[in-house]
Amino acid sequence: MTKPPSTRQANGGRWPNALAWLSVLALLAALLLMGGAGPAYRGELIELGDAFSLLRYGVYLAGAAAALGLLVLVVSALTRRPGAGVVAVIVLVGTVAMLYMPWQHWQRAQQAPVIHDITTDTQNPPTFDALRDAREAAPNGVDYPGEETARQQRDAYPEVQPLMVAAPRSRVLSAAQSEVEAAGWEIAAITDNTIEATAVTRWFGFKDDVVIRLTEQENDIQVDMRSASRLGASDVGTNALRIESFLNRLRERLE
């Protein structure tokens, strides 16, 4: 016996609705994996490799959610179920928003050289003294990597240069300390001409060490800076950006 049209429509409408909610669940699971990877590693609940695996699985789930969303759009159009289509659009938009930051990070990784120690003075880099023990215990060590790193830095980040300011050294040091504190970095030591501090990334809690050095020139104070990651072969441009941003803010503060 042939089913009434209303019954056929009801049965046909179950599939797009079911697929729509399945795509929502996949998206939520992806969000949980990707959002929780950093805090779980920072809280020492998992190893770094496991955190990266969670990120990878989250990307896979987000891709699956997007694929399901596209399928729901097609099925909902054929079955004339606009409600499921609306859910699918929300899932697709959410997937794009969720994957934008990892995609942007991947893009930067493709363009950045595989270096992790950046300085405005590659010939005589500022040294880590107060942070020496912490860096010696870290995978990347305390010594500046050398000329090959300097060459790659010059090619990739030519704008990383010392800051020259016409101001008393004490005023420049005070302004630099204020900028370090404003950035939320943990100060390890301050001398008459140096500041050593540690910057901690918000999500994964990666630690990058910073040293700022003031040198008196004939009429100016030269501000040199070094920012080095404790972990990882490549910093994906983070240290160069940190130096540029800090020196620009310091210049504005002194002006």
PDB file of C-alpha atoms in Angstrom, residues 27-230:
ATOM      1  CA  LEU A  27      31.791  20.490  15.136  1.00  0.00           C
ATOM      2  CA  LEU A  28      31.419  20.565  18.929  1.00  0.00           C
ATOM      3  CA  ALA A  29      33.798  17.632  19.300  1.00  0.00           C
ATOM      4  CA  ALA A  30      36.316  19.411  17.058  1.00  0.00           C
ATOM      5  CA  LEU A  31      35.988  22.548  19.160  1.00  0.00           C
ATOM      6  CA  LEU A  32      36.575  20.541  22.343  1.00  0.00           C
ATOM      7  CA  LEU A  33      39.699  18.853  20.957  1.00  0.00           C
ATOM      8  CA  MET A  34      41.242  21.966  19.447  1.00  0.00           C
ATOM      9  CA  GLY A  35      40.304  24.263  22.298  1.00  0.00           C
ATOM     10  CA  GLY A  36      41.430  21.863  24.997  1.00  0.00           C
ATOM     11  CA  ALA A  37      44.778  20.849  23.512  1.00  0.00           C
ATOM     12  CA  GLY A  38      46.632  23.956  24.686  1.00  0.00           C
ATOM     13  CA  PRO A  39      45.239  24.157  28.239  1.00  0.00           C
ATOM     14  CA  ALA A  40      45.740  20.405  28.714  1.00  0.00           C
ATOM     15  CA  TYR A  41      49.412  20.708  27.759  1.00  0.00           C
ATOM     16  CA  ARG A  42      49.872  23.880  29.786  1.00  0.00           C
ATOM     17  CA  GLY A  43      48.360  22.126  32.792  1.00  0.00           C
ATOM     18  CA  GLU A  44      50.823  19.241  32.297  1.00  0.00           C
ATOM     19  CA  LEU A  45      47.995  16.771  31.729  1.00  0.00           C
ATOM     20  CA  ILE A  46      49.387  15.596  28.386  1.00  0.00           C
ATOM     21  CA  GLU A  47      52.665  15.714  26.464  1.00  0.00           C
ATOM     22  CA  LEU A  48      53.274  18.170  23.634  1.00  0.00           C
ATOM     23  CA  GLY A  49      53.037  15.444  20.995  1.00  0.00           C
ATOM     24  CA  ASP A  50      49.648  14.393  22.345  1.00  0.00           C
ATOM     25  CA  ALA A  51      48.482  18.021  22.284  1.00  0.00           C
ATOM     26  CA  PHE A  52      49.431  18.319  18.625  1.00  0.00           C
ATOM     27  CA  SER A  53      47.600  15.049  17.950  1.00  0.00           C
ATOM     28  CA  LEU A  54      44.456  16.503  19.532  1.00  0.00           C
ATOM     29  CA  LEU A  55      44.781  19.518  17.272  1.00  0.00           C
ATOM     30  CA  ARG A  56      45.143  17.292  14.230  1.00  0.00           C
ATOM     31  CA  TYR A  57      42.121  15.185  15.163  1.00  0.00           C
ATOM     32  CA  GLY A  58      40.162  18.368  15.779  1.00  0.00           C
ATOM     33  CA  VAL A  59      40.952  19.562  12.270  1.00  0.00           C
ATOM     34  CA  TYR A  60      39.823  16.209  10.865  1.00  0.00           C
ATOM     35  CA  LEU A  61      36.542  16.420  12.789  1.00  0.00           C
ATOM     36  CA  ALA A  62      35.991  19.993  11.672  1.00  0.00           C
ATOM     37  CA  GLY A  63      36.498  18.879   8.087  1.00  0.00           C
ATOM     38  CA  ALA A  64      33.999  16.064   8.604  1.00  0.00           C
ATOM     39  CA  ALA A  65      31.508  18.550  10.070  1.00  0.00           C
ATOM     40  CA  ALA A  66      31.909  20.759   7.002  1.00  0.00           C
ATOM     41  CA  ALA A  67      31.411  17.808   4.664  1.00  0.00           C
ATOM     42  CA  LEU A  68      28.263  16.795   6.520  1.00  0.00           C
ATOM     43  CA  GLY A  69      27.062  20.386   6.395  1.00  0.00           C
ATOM     44  CA  LEU A  70      27.425  20.476   2.626  1.00  0.00           C
ATOM     45  CA  LEU A  71      25.585  17.168   2.345  1.00  0.00           C
ATOM     46  CA  VAL A  72      22.778  18.499   4.534  1.00  0.00           C
ATOM     47  CA  LEU A  73      22.414  21.536   2.277  1.00  0.00           C
ATOM     48  CA  VAL A  74      21.929  19.285  -0.736  1.00  0.00           C
ATOM     49  CA  VAL A  75      19.560  16.878   0.998  1.00  0.00           C
ATOM     50  CA  SER A  76      17.526  19.661   2.613  1.00  0.00           C
ATOM     51  CA  ALA A  77      17.107  21.333  -0.764  1.00  0.00           C
ATOM     52  CA  LEU A  78      15.871  18.085  -2.321  1.00  0.00           C
ATOM     53  CA  THR A  79      13.514  17.312   0.562  1.00  0.00           C
ATOM     54  CA  ARG A  80      12.493  20.944   1.051  1.00  0.00           C
ATOM     55  CA  ARG A  81      13.585  21.054   4.671  1.00  0.00           C
ATOM     56  CA  PRO A  82      14.925  24.603   5.158  1.00  0.00           C
ATOM     57  CA  GLY A  83      15.389  24.127   8.909  1.00  0.00           C
ATOM     58  CA  ALA A  84      18.130  21.547   8.406  1.00  0.00           C
ATOM     59  CA  GLY A  85      19.709  23.806   5.800  1.00  0.00           C
ATOM     60  CA  VAL A  86      19.933  26.653   8.295  1.00  0.00           C
ATOM     61  CA  VAL A  87      21.720  24.378  10.769  1.00  0.00           C
ATOM     62  CA  ALA A  88      24.095  23.322   7.999  1.00  0.00           C
ATOM     63  CA  VAL A  89      24.945  26.925   7.167  1.00  0.00           C
ATOM     64  CA  ILE A  90      25.682  27.625  10.831  1.00  0.00           C
ATOM     65  CA  VAL A  91      27.955  24.570  10.956  1.00  0.00           C
ATOM     66  CA  LEU A  92      29.811  25.666   7.810  1.00  0.00           C
ATOM     67  CA  VAL A  93      30.327  29.184   9.129  1.00  0.00           C
ATOM     68  CA  GLY A  94      31.466  27.803  12.486  1.00  0.00           C
ATOM     69  CA  THR A  95      33.913  25.454  10.777  1.00  0.00           C
ATOM     70  CA  VAL A  96      35.453  28.263   8.737  1.00  0.00           C
ATOM     71  CA  ALA A  97      35.802  30.423  11.856  1.00  0.00           C
ATOM     72  CA  MET A  98      37.343  27.557  13.840  1.00  0.00           C
ATOM     73  CA  LEU A  99      39.871  26.601  11.163  1.00  0.00           C
ATOM     74  CA  TYR A 100      40.906  30.154  10.309  1.00  0.00           C
ATOM     75  CA  MET A 101      43.506  30.484  13.066  1.00  0.00           C
ATOM     76  CA  PRO A 102      45.155  27.070  12.439  1.00  0.00           C
ATOM     77  CA  TRP A 103      45.189  27.840   8.719  1.00  0.00           C
ATOM     78  CA  GLN A 104      46.741  31.249   9.351  1.00  0.00           C
ATOM     79  CA  HIS A 105      49.341  29.660  11.646  1.00  0.00           C
ATOM     80  CA  TRP A 106      50.122  27.065   8.962  1.00  0.00           C
ATOM     81  CA  GLN A 107      50.523  29.822   6.367  1.00  0.00           C
ATOM     82  CA  ARG A 108      53.013  31.646   8.580  1.00  0.00           C
ATOM     83  CA  ALA A 109      54.882  28.392   9.197  1.00  0.00           C
ATOM     84  CA  GLN A 110      55.318  27.899   5.449  1.00  0.00           C
ATOM     85  CA  GLN A 111      56.825  31.360   5.041  1.00  0.00           C
ATOM     86  CA  ALA A 112      58.947  31.576   8.196  1.00  0.00           C
ATOM     87  CA  PRO A 113      62.521  30.234   8.371  1.00  0.00           C
ATOM     88  CA  VAL A 114      63.227  27.367  10.760  1.00  0.00           C
ATOM     89  CA  ILE A 115      64.856  29.513  13.444  1.00  0.00           C
ATOM     90  CA  HIS A 116      63.848  30.382  16.997  1.00  0.00           C
ATOM     91  CA  ASP A 117      66.399  32.936  18.257  1.00  0.00           C
ATOM     92  CA  ILE A 118      66.017  36.521  16.981  1.00  0.00           C
ATOM     93  CA  THR A 119      68.079  39.584  17.881  1.00  0.00           C
ATOM     94  CA  THR A 120      68.682  43.123  16.707  1.00  0.00           C
ATOM     95  CA  ASP A 121      72.434  42.519  17.005  1.00  0.00           C
ATOM     96  CA  THR A 122      73.469  39.291  15.304  1.00  0.00           C
ATOM     97  CA  GLN A 123      77.199  40.061  15.655  1.00  0.00           C
ATOM     98  CA  ASN A 124      77.120  40.653  19.409  1.00  0.00           C
ATOM     99  CA  PRO A 125      73.764  39.349  20.672  1.00  0.00           C
ATOM    100  CA  PRO A 126      72.595  40.331  24.166  1.00  0.00           C
ATOM    101  CA  THR A 127      73.308  37.461  26.552  1.00  0.00           C
ATOM    102  CA  PHE A 128      71.098  35.683  29.045  1.00  0.00           C
ATOM    103  CA  ASP A 129      72.600  35.822  32.504  1.00  0.00           C
ATOM    104  CA  ALA A 130      69.783  35.607  35.051  1.00  0.00           C
ATOM    105  CA  LEU A 131      67.955  33.179  32.756  1.00  0.00           C
ATOM    106  CA  ARG A 132      71.023  31.103  31.933  1.00  0.00           C
ATOM    107  CA  ASP A 133      70.061  28.135  34.111  1.00  0.00           C
ATOM    108  CA  ALA A 134      66.507  28.047  32.754  1.00  0.00           C
ATOM    109  CA  ARG A 135      67.741  28.136  29.179  1.00  0.00           C
ATOM    110  CA  GLU A 136      70.454  25.555  29.743  1.00  0.00           C
ATOM    111  CA  ALA A 137      67.752  23.207  31.012  1.00  0.00           C
ATOM    112  CA  ALA A 138      65.601  23.868  27.920  1.00  0.00           C
ATOM    113  CA  PRO A 139      65.930  22.022  24.593  1.00  0.00           C
ATOM    114  CA  ASN A 140      67.092  25.124  22.688  1.00  0.00           C
ATOM    115  CA  GLY A 141      69.873  26.080  25.106  1.00  0.00           C
ATOM    116  CA  VAL A 142      71.373  29.451  25.999  1.00  0.00           C
ATOM    117  CA  ASP A 143      73.966  30.202  23.292  1.00  0.00           C
ATOM    118  CA  TYR A 144      73.090  32.141  20.157  1.00  0.00           C
ATOM    119  CA  PRO A 145      72.934  29.621  17.265  1.00  0.00           C
ATOM    120  CA  GLY A 146      75.407  31.487  15.050  1.00  0.00           C
ATOM    121  CA  GLU A 147      75.883  32.899  11.559  1.00  0.00           C
ATOM    122  CA  GLU A 148      73.482  30.585   9.736  1.00  0.00           C
ATOM    123  CA  THR A 149      70.631  31.742  11.964  1.00  0.00           C
ATOM    124  CA  ALA A 150      71.775  35.351  11.520  1.00  0.00           C
ATOM    125  CA  ARG A 151      71.742  34.963   7.731  1.00  0.00           C
ATOM    126  CA  GLN A 152      68.242  33.487   7.725  1.00  0.00           C
ATOM    127  CA  GLN A 153      67.042  36.252  10.033  1.00  0.00           C
ATOM    128  CA  ARG A 154      68.459  38.982   7.793  1.00  0.00           C
ATOM    129  CA  ASP A 155      66.723  37.442   4.782  1.00  0.00           C
ATOM    130  CA  ALA A 156      63.356  36.911   6.492  1.00  0.00           C
ATOM    131  CA  TYR A 157      63.179  39.827   8.936  1.00  0.00           C
ATOM    132  CA  PRO A 158      65.285  42.742   7.651  1.00  0.00           C
ATOM    133  CA  GLU A 159      63.144  45.158   9.678  1.00  0.00           C
ATOM    134  CA  VAL A 160      64.484  43.753  12.985  1.00  0.00           C
ATOM    135  CA  GLN A 161      66.926  46.537  13.842  1.00  0.00           C
ATOM    136  CA  PRO A 162      68.176  48.309  16.993  1.00  0.00           C
ATOM    137  CA  LEU A 163      66.243  51.302  18.276  1.00  0.00           C
ATOM    138  CA  MET A 164      68.167  54.571  18.605  1.00  0.00           C
ATOM    139  CA  VAL A 165      66.725  57.138  21.022  1.00  0.00           C
ATOM    140  CA  ALA A 166      67.976  60.522  22.212  1.00  0.00           C
ATOM    141  CA  ALA A 167      67.162  60.231  25.901  1.00  0.00           C
ATOM    142  CA  PRO A 168      68.976  59.545  29.184  1.00  0.00           C
ATOM    143  CA  ARG A 169      69.715  55.891  29.814  1.00  0.00           C
ATOM    144  CA  SER A 170      67.761  55.871  33.072  1.00  0.00           C
ATOM    145  CA  ARG A 171      64.659  57.147  31.305  1.00  0.00           C
ATOM    146  CA  VAL A 172      64.980  54.566  28.519  1.00  0.00           C
ATOM    147  CA  LEU A 173      65.467  51.774  31.067  1.00  0.00           C
ATOM    148  CA  SER A 174      62.424  52.903  33.040  1.00  0.00           C
ATOM    149  CA  ALA A 175      60.311  53.084  29.882  1.00  0.00           C
ATOM    150  CA  ALA A 176      61.505  49.635  28.791  1.00  0.00           C
ATOM    151  CA  GLN A 177      60.596  48.191  32.190  1.00  0.00           C
ATOM    152  CA  SER A 178      57.132  49.752  31.949  1.00  0.00           C
ATOM    153  CA  GLU A 179      56.636  48.182  28.517  1.00  0.00           C
ATOM    154  CA  VAL A 180      57.772  44.778  29.784  1.00  0.00           C
ATOM    155  CA  GLU A 181      55.311  45.004  32.661  1.00  0.00           C
ATOM    156  CA  ALA A 182      52.535  46.161  30.332  1.00  0.00           C
ATOM    157  CA  ALA A 183      53.194  43.139  28.121  1.00  0.00           C
ATOM    158  CA  GLY A 184      52.767  40.841  31.133  1.00  0.00           C
ATOM    159  CA  TRP A 185      56.234  39.330  30.884  1.00  0.00           C
ATOM    160  CA  GLU A 186      57.826  37.871  34.008  1.00  0.00           C
ATOM    161  CA  ILE A 187      60.907  39.928  34.881  1.00  0.00           C
ATOM    162  CA  ALA A 188      63.910  37.844  35.928  1.00  0.00           C
ATOM    163  CA  ALA A 189      66.452  40.608  36.474  1.00  0.00           C
ATOM    164  CA  ILE A 190      67.125  44.308  35.901  1.00  0.00           C
ATOM    165  CA  THR A 191      70.584  45.887  35.883  1.00  0.00           C
ATOM    166  CA  ASP A 192      71.803  49.370  34.947  1.00  0.00           C
ATOM    167  CA  ASN A 193      71.584  48.532  31.258  1.00  0.00           C
ATOM    168  CA  THR A 194      69.680  45.243  30.823  1.00  0.00           C
ATOM    169  CA  ILE A 195      66.311  43.671  31.465  1.00  0.00           C
ATOM    170  CA  GLU A 196      65.717  39.926  31.294  1.00  0.00           C
ATOM    171  CA  ALA A 197      62.189  38.567  31.227  1.00  0.00           C
ATOM    172  CA  THR A 198      60.103  35.611  30.095  1.00  0.00           C
ATOM    173  CA  ALA A 199      57.024  35.821  27.881  1.00  0.00           C
ATOM    174  CA  VAL A 200      54.498  32.990  28.199  1.00  0.00           C
ATOM    175  CA  THR A 201      52.040  32.302  25.377  1.00  0.00           C
ATOM    176  CA  ARG A 202      48.409  32.295  26.466  1.00  0.00           C
ATOM    177  CA  TRP A 203      47.186  29.075  24.897  1.00  0.00           C
ATOM    178  CA  PHE A 204      49.976  26.502  25.125  1.00  0.00           C
ATOM    179  CA  GLY A 205      52.064  28.294  27.734  1.00  0.00           C
ATOM    180  CA  PHE A 206      55.249  28.174  25.646  1.00  0.00           C
ATOM    181  CA  LYS A 207      58.065  30.200  27.222  1.00  0.00           C
ATOM    182  CA  ASP A 208      60.174  32.637  25.221  1.00  0.00           C
ATOM    183  CA  ASP A 209      63.007  34.485  26.949  1.00  0.00           C
ATOM    184  CA  VAL A 210      63.758  38.141  26.265  1.00  0.00           C
ATOM    185  CA  VAL A 211      66.774  40.303  27.042  1.00  0.00           C
ATOM    186  CA  ILE A 212      66.884  44.057  26.414  1.00  0.00           C
ATOM    187  CA  ARG A 213      70.247  45.815  26.373  1.00  0.00           C
ATOM    188  CA  LEU A 214      70.982  49.552  26.447  1.00  0.00           C
ATOM    189  CA  THR A 215      74.265  50.852  25.042  1.00  0.00           C
ATOM    190  CA  GLU A 216      75.395  54.482  25.205  1.00  0.00           C
ATOM    191  CA  GLN A 217      76.433  55.851  21.841  1.00  0.00           C
ATOM    192  CA  GLU A 218      77.811  59.337  21.097  1.00  0.00           C
ATOM    193  CA  ASN A 219      74.469  61.157  21.334  1.00  0.00           C
ATOM    194  CA  ASP A 220      71.931  58.344  21.650  1.00  0.00           C
ATOM    195  CA  ILE A 221      71.015  55.203  23.521  1.00  0.00           C
ATOM    196  CA  GLN A 222      70.990  52.087  21.392  1.00  0.00           C
ATOM    197  CA  VAL A 223      68.340  49.584  22.438  1.00  0.00           C
ATOM    198  CA  ASP A 224      69.076  46.017  21.373  1.00  0.00           C
ATOM    199  CA  MET A 225      66.794  43.110  22.038  1.00  0.00           C
ATOM    200  CA  ARG A 226      66.885  39.351  21.794  1.00  0.00           C
ATOM    201  CA  SER A 227      63.901  37.011  21.967  1.00  0.00           C
ATOM    202  CA  ALA A 228      64.470  33.252  21.960  1.00  0.00           C
ATOM    203  CA  SER A 229      62.122  30.299  22.312  1.00  0.00           C
ATOM    204  CA  ARG A 230      62.999  27.572  24.788  1.00  0.00           C
TER     205      ARG A 230
END
